[in-house]
PDB file of C-alpha atoms in Angstrom:
ATOM      1  CA  UNK A   1     143.895 116.718 124.038  1.00 47.00           C
ATOM      2  CA  UNK A   2     141.403 115.339 126.585  1.00 51.00           C
ATOM      3  CA  UNK A   3     139.042 118.204 125.779  1.00 50.00           C
ATOM      4  CA  UNK A   4     139.338 117.435 122.088  1.00 44.00           C
ATOM      5  CA  UNK A   5     138.598 113.753 122.664  1.00 53.00           C
ATOM      6  CA  UNK A   6     135.664 114.649 124.917  1.00 48.00           C
ATOM      7  CA  UNK A   7     134.323 117.088 122.335  1.00 42.00           C
ATOM      8  CA  UNK A   8     134.705 114.462 119.602  1.00 41.00           C
ATOM      9  CA  UNK A   9     132.864 111.855 121.724  1.00 45.00           C
ATOM     10  CA  UNK A  10     130.058 114.342 122.406  1.00 42.00           C
ATOM     11  CA  UNK A  11     129.824 115.131 118.704  1.00 40.00           C
ATOM     12  CA  UNK A  12     129.588 111.410 117.856  1.00 41.00           C
ATOM     13  CA  UNK A  13     126.810 110.976 120.425  1.00 47.00           C
ATOM     14  CA  UNK A  14     124.860 113.901 118.973  1.00 47.00           C
ATOM     15  CA  UNK A  15     125.260 112.628 115.416  1.00 43.00           C
ATOM     16  CA  UNK A  16     124.322 109.114 116.570  1.00 48.00           C
ATOM     17  CA  UNK A  17     121.221 110.409 118.317  1.00 46.00           C
ATOM     18  CA  UNK A  18     120.209 112.410 115.256  1.00 52.00           C
ATOM     19  CA  UNK A  19     120.678 109.344 113.039  1.00 56.00           C
ATOM     20  CA  UNK A  20     118.697 107.216 115.493  1.00 67.00           C
ATOM     21  CA  UNK A  21     115.938 109.840 115.632  1.00 72.00           C
ATOM     22  CA  UNK A  22     115.897 110.019 111.818  1.00 79.00           C
ATOM     23  CA  UNK A  23     115.656 106.220 111.552  1.00 84.00           C
ATOM     24  CA  UNK A  24     112.819 106.156 114.098  1.00 82.00           C
ATOM     25  CA  UNK A  25     110.989 108.894 112.212  1.00 82.00           C
ATOM     26  CA  UNK A  26     111.410 107.048 108.915  1.00 86.00           C
ATOM     27  CA  UNK A  27     110.153 103.824 110.474  1.00 87.00           C
ATOM     28  CA  UNK A  28     107.200 105.688 111.985  1.00 85.00           C
ATOM     29  CA  UNK A  29     106.383 107.233 108.594  1.00 86.00           C
ATOM     30  CA  UNK A  30     106.461 103.769 107.027  1.00 88.00           C
ATOM     31  CA  UNK A  31     104.117 102.496 109.748  1.00 84.00           C
ATOM     32  CA  UNK A  32     101.774 105.425 109.125  1.00 86.00           C
ATOM     33  CA  UNK A  33     101.545 104.477 105.442  1.00 88.00           C
ATOM     34  CA  UNK A  34     100.865 100.898 106.493  1.00 87.00           C
ATOM     35  CA  UNK A  35      98.283 102.174 108.983  1.00 86.00           C
ATOM     36  CA  UNK A  36      96.525 104.114 106.214  1.00 87.00           C
ATOM     37  CA  UNK A  37      96.320 100.923 104.167  1.00 88.00           C
ATOM     38  CA  UNK A  38      95.062  98.903 107.143  1.00 87.00           C
ATOM     39  CA  UNK A  39      92.554 101.635 107.959  1.00 89.00           C
ATOM     40  CA  UNK A  40      91.198 101.526 104.418  1.00 90.00           C
ATOM     41  CA  UNK A  41      90.930  97.737 104.567  1.00 88.00           C
ATOM     42  CA  UNK A  42      89.206  98.051 107.940  1.00 90.00           C
ATOM     43  CA  UNK A  43      86.605 100.432 106.502  1.00 91.00           C
ATOM     44  CA  UNK A  44      85.964  98.069 103.598  1.00 89.00           C
ATOM     45  CA  UNK A  45      85.738  95.178 106.018  1.00 88.00           C
ATOM     46  CA  UNK A  46      83.152  97.012 108.110  1.00 92.00           C
ATOM     47  CA  UNK A  47      81.039  97.457 104.975  1.00 93.00           C
ATOM     48  CA  UNK A  48      81.390  93.771 104.138  1.00 91.00           C
ATOM     49  CA  UNK A  49      80.447  92.899 107.696  1.00 92.00           C
ATOM     50  CA  UNK A  50      77.329  95.069 107.472  1.00 94.00           C
ATOM     51  CA  UNK A  51      76.396  93.277 104.242  1.00 92.00           C
ATOM     52  CA  UNK A  52      76.886  89.915 105.972  1.00 91.00           C
ATOM     53  CA  UNK A  53      74.626  91.018 108.795  1.00 93.00           C
ATOM     54  CA  UNK A  54      71.914  91.985 106.264  1.00 93.00           C
ATOM     55  CA  UNK A  55      72.256  88.618 104.494  1.00 91.00           C
ATOM     56  CA  UNK A  56      72.028  86.887 107.873  1.00 91.00           C
ATOM     57  CA  UNK A  57      68.806  88.784 108.637  1.00 92.00           C
ATOM     58  CA  UNK A  58      67.373  87.857 105.238  1.00 89.00           C
ATOM     59  CA  UNK A  59      68.159  84.188 105.805  1.00 87.00           C
ATOM     60  CA  UNK A  60      66.723  84.367 109.303  1.00 86.00           C
ATOM     61  CA  UNK A  61      63.495  86.005 108.063  1.00 87.00           C
ATOM     62  CA  UNK A  62      63.073  83.455 105.281  1.00 83.00           C
ATOM     63  CA  UNK A  63      63.795  80.676 107.755  1.00 81.00           C
ATOM     64  CA  UNK A  64      61.017  81.936 110.029  1.00 79.00           C
ATOM     65  CA  UNK A  65      58.408  81.552 107.311  1.00 77.00           C
ATOM     66  CA  UNK A  66      59.590  78.185 105.977  1.00 72.00           C
ATOM     67  CA  UNK A  67      58.624  74.660 106.894  1.00 73.00           C
ATOM     68  CA  UNK A  68      62.047  73.197 107.638  1.00 71.00           C
ATOM     69  CA  UNK A  69      62.811  69.527 107.989  1.00 72.00           C
ATOM     70  CA  UNK A  70      66.610  69.907 108.134  1.00 71.00           C
ATOM     71  CA  UNK A  71      67.510  71.022 111.667  1.00 75.00           C
ATOM     72  CA  UNK A  72      71.159  71.601 110.726  1.00 82.00           C
ATOM     73  CA  UNK A  73      70.041  74.817 109.058  1.00 81.00           C
ATOM     74  CA  UNK A  74      69.065  76.197 112.473  1.00 84.00           C
ATOM     75  CA  UNK A  75      72.468  75.195 113.842  1.00 87.00           C
ATOM     76  CA  UNK A  76      74.222  77.001 110.996  1.00 87.00           C
ATOM     77  CA  UNK A  77      72.147  80.147 111.473  1.00 87.00           C
ATOM     78  CA  UNK A  78      72.786  80.124 115.232  1.00 90.00           C
ATOM     79  CA  UNK A  79      76.516  79.719 114.589  1.00 92.00           C
ATOM     80  CA  UNK A  80      76.420  82.625 112.134  1.00 92.00           C
ATOM     81  CA  UNK A  81      74.782  84.794 114.768  1.00 93.00           C
ATOM     82  CA  UNK A  82      77.581  83.991 117.199  1.00 94.00           C
ATOM     83  CA  UNK A  83      80.257  84.690 114.582  1.00 94.00           C
ATOM     84  CA  UNK A  84      78.678  88.042 113.694  1.00 95.00           C
ATOM     85  CA  UNK A  85      78.563  89.026 117.379  1.00 95.00           C
ATOM     86  CA  UNK A  86      82.235  88.085 117.760  1.00 95.00           C
ATOM     87  CA  UNK A  87      83.071  90.139 114.682  1.00 94.00           C
ATOM     88  CA  UNK A  88      81.153  93.102 116.118  1.00 95.00           C
ATOM     89  CA  UNK A  89      83.375  92.974 119.209  1.00 95.00           C
ATOM     90  CA  UNK A  90      86.560  92.628 117.143  1.00 94.00           C
ATOM     91  CA  UNK A  91      85.570  95.523 114.891  1.00 94.00           C
ATOM     92  CA  UNK A  92      84.876  97.675 117.945  1.00 94.00           C
ATOM     93  CA  UNK A  93      88.331  96.830 119.343  1.00 94.00           C
ATOM     94  CA  UNK A  94      89.890  97.656 115.953  1.00 92.00           C
ATOM     95  CA  UNK A  95      88.134 101.026 115.970  1.00 93.00           C
ATOM     96  CA  UNK A  96      89.694 101.705 119.373  1.00 92.00           C
ATOM     97  CA  UNK A  97      93.130 100.642 118.121  1.00 90.00           C
ATOM     98  CA  UNK A  98      92.767 102.972 115.128  1.00 87.00           C
ATOM     99  CA  UNK A  99      91.809 105.836 117.400  1.00 88.00           C
ATOM    100  CA  UNK A 100      94.769 105.069 119.683  1.00 86.00           C
ATOM    101  CA  UNK A 101      97.106 105.080 116.695  1.00 84.00           C
ATOM    102  CA  UNK A 102      95.889 108.540 115.707  1.00 82.00           C
ATOM    103  CA  UNK A 103      96.577 109.783 119.244  1.00 82.00           C
ATOM    104  CA  UNK A 104     100.080 108.260 119.166  1.00 80.00           C
ATOM    105  CA  UNK A 105     100.697 109.867 115.787  1.00 80.00           C
ATOM    106  CA  UNK A 106      99.809 113.310 117.124  1.00 81.00           C
ATOM    107  CA  UNK A 107     102.306 113.049 120.012  1.00 79.00           C
ATOM    108  CA  UNK A 108     105.171 111.177 118.314  1.00 82.00           C
ATOM    109  CA  UNK A 109     107.582 114.052 117.690  1.00 81.00           C
ATOM    110  CA  UNK A 110     107.567 115.166 121.322  1.00 84.00           C
ATOM    111  CA  UNK A 111     108.735 111.800 122.656  1.00 85.00           C
ATOM    112  CA  UNK A 112     112.201 110.617 123.551  1.00 86.00           C
ATOM    113  CA  UNK A 113     113.934 108.054 121.330  1.00 85.00           C
ATOM    114  CA  UNK A 114     113.188 105.228 123.753  1.00 87.00           C
ATOM    115  CA  UNK A 115     109.518 106.243 123.906  1.00 88.00           C
ATOM    116  CA  UNK A 116     109.412 106.432 120.109  1.00 85.00           C
ATOM    117  CA  UNK A 117     110.944 102.961 119.829  1.00 88.00           C
ATOM    118  CA  UNK A 118     108.438 101.546 122.335  1.00 89.00           C
ATOM    119  CA  UNK A 119     105.598 103.197 120.443  1.00 88.00           C
ATOM    120  CA  UNK A 120     106.834 101.817 117.128  1.00 87.00           C
ATOM    121  CA  UNK A 121     107.056  98.314 118.627  1.00 90.00           C
ATOM    122  CA  UNK A 122     103.487  98.641 119.922  1.00 89.00           C
ATOM    123  CA  UNK A 123     102.224  99.834 116.541  1.00 88.00           C
ATOM    124  CA  UNK A 124     103.904  96.912 114.778  1.00 89.00           C
ATOM    125  CA  UNK A 125     102.282  94.500 117.226  1.00 91.00           C
ATOM    126  CA  UNK A 126      98.866  96.119 116.742  1.00 90.00           C
ATOM    127  CA  UNK A 127      99.195  96.121 112.943  1.00 89.00           C
ATOM    128  CA  UNK A 128     100.018  92.416 113.006  1.00 90.00           C
ATOM    129  CA  UNK A 129      97.012  91.758 115.239  1.00 91.00           C
ATOM    130  CA  UNK A 130      94.703  93.770 112.961  1.00 90.00           C
ATOM    131  CA  UNK A 131      95.897  91.973 109.832  1.00 90.00           C
ATOM    132  CA  UNK A 132      95.575  88.507 111.366  1.00 92.00           C
ATOM    133  CA  UNK A 133      92.099  89.226 112.727  1.00 93.00           C
ATOM    134  CA  UNK A 134      90.957  90.792 109.432  1.00 90.00           C
ATOM    135  CA  UNK A 135      92.161  87.700 107.610  1.00 91.00           C
ATOM    136  CA  UNK A 136      90.348  85.382 110.022  1.00 93.00           C
ATOM    137  CA  UNK A 137      87.134  87.383 109.821  1.00 91.00           C
ATOM    138  CA  UNK A 138      87.358  87.453 106.025  1.00 91.00           C
ATOM    139  CA  UNK A 139      87.612  83.654 106.003  1.00 93.00           C
ATOM    140  CA  UNK A 140      84.562  83.494 108.286  1.00 93.00           C
ATOM    141  CA  UNK A 141      82.645  85.787 105.949  1.00 91.00           C
ATOM    142  CA  UNK A 142      83.502  83.695 102.895  1.00 93.00           C
ATOM    143  CA  UNK A 143      82.323  80.551 104.677  1.00 93.00           C
ATOM    144  CA  UNK A 144      79.122  82.215 105.899  1.00 91.00           C
ATOM    145  CA  UNK A 145      78.402  83.613 102.429  1.00 91.00           C
ATOM    146  CA  UNK A 146      78.603  80.133 100.927  1.00 93.00           C
ATOM    147  CA  UNK A 147      76.477  78.690 103.718  1.00 90.00           C
ATOM    148  CA  UNK A 148      73.896  81.484 103.298  1.00 88.00           C
ATOM    149  CA  UNK A 149      73.651  80.643  99.609  1.00 89.00           C
ATOM    150  CA  UNK A 150      73.238  76.941 100.436  1.00 87.00           C
ATOM    151  CA  UNK A 151      70.577  77.685 103.060  1.00 83.00           C
ATOM    152  CA  UNK A 152      68.667  79.980 100.701  1.00 84.00           C
ATOM    153  CA  UNK A 153      68.780  77.305  98.000  1.00 85.00           C
ATOM    154  CA  UNK A 154      67.402  74.730 100.467  1.00 80.00           C
ATOM    155  CA  UNK A 155      64.683  77.132 101.574  1.00 77.00           C
ATOM    156  CA  UNK A 156      63.774  77.934  97.966  1.00 77.00           C
ATOM    157  CA  UNK A 157      63.590  74.245  97.101  1.00 76.00           C
ATOM    158  CA  UNK A 158      61.436  73.598 100.184  1.00 67.00           C
ATOM    159  CA  UNK A 159      59.045  76.392  99.228  1.00 60.00           C
ATOM    160  CA  UNK A 160      58.736  75.198  95.608  1.00 55.00           C
ATOM    161  CA  UNK A 161      58.197  71.576  96.597  1.00 54.00           C
ATOM    162  CA  UNK A 162      55.204  72.456  98.791  1.00 51.00           C
TER     163      UNK A 162
END
């Protein structure tokens, strides 16, 4: 009877481990789909960022050839430069996170359940960080875009009034 109970307990542990492993694998698959979506958004964001950098350069070039009376324009352009540099650093860190995720993905199946769970927790944390930072940078880009348009309008009006 003791052997039967022991065998039954062992069987329950094995089934429990298999269910746990299956749940971890399903959660990891879900995170991979989310990662693919975040990766796509990241690529689009990098393109948008490159466009913002080009617009910044255009504003800066036009500013260099204009006779400006409003010194706040220079403050805005300097602030934009700082924001773009910060975004460059964030994008670089996101690229590293994406690369790290791909490495984790390649080694996932060979890990123990506790390692898988820790890895899943880390991925969730990183995904949240990426989404929050993308959102913040997107807000910065929208603000800079509007300010670039305002600056260009001021510069155009200054050039036509001369």
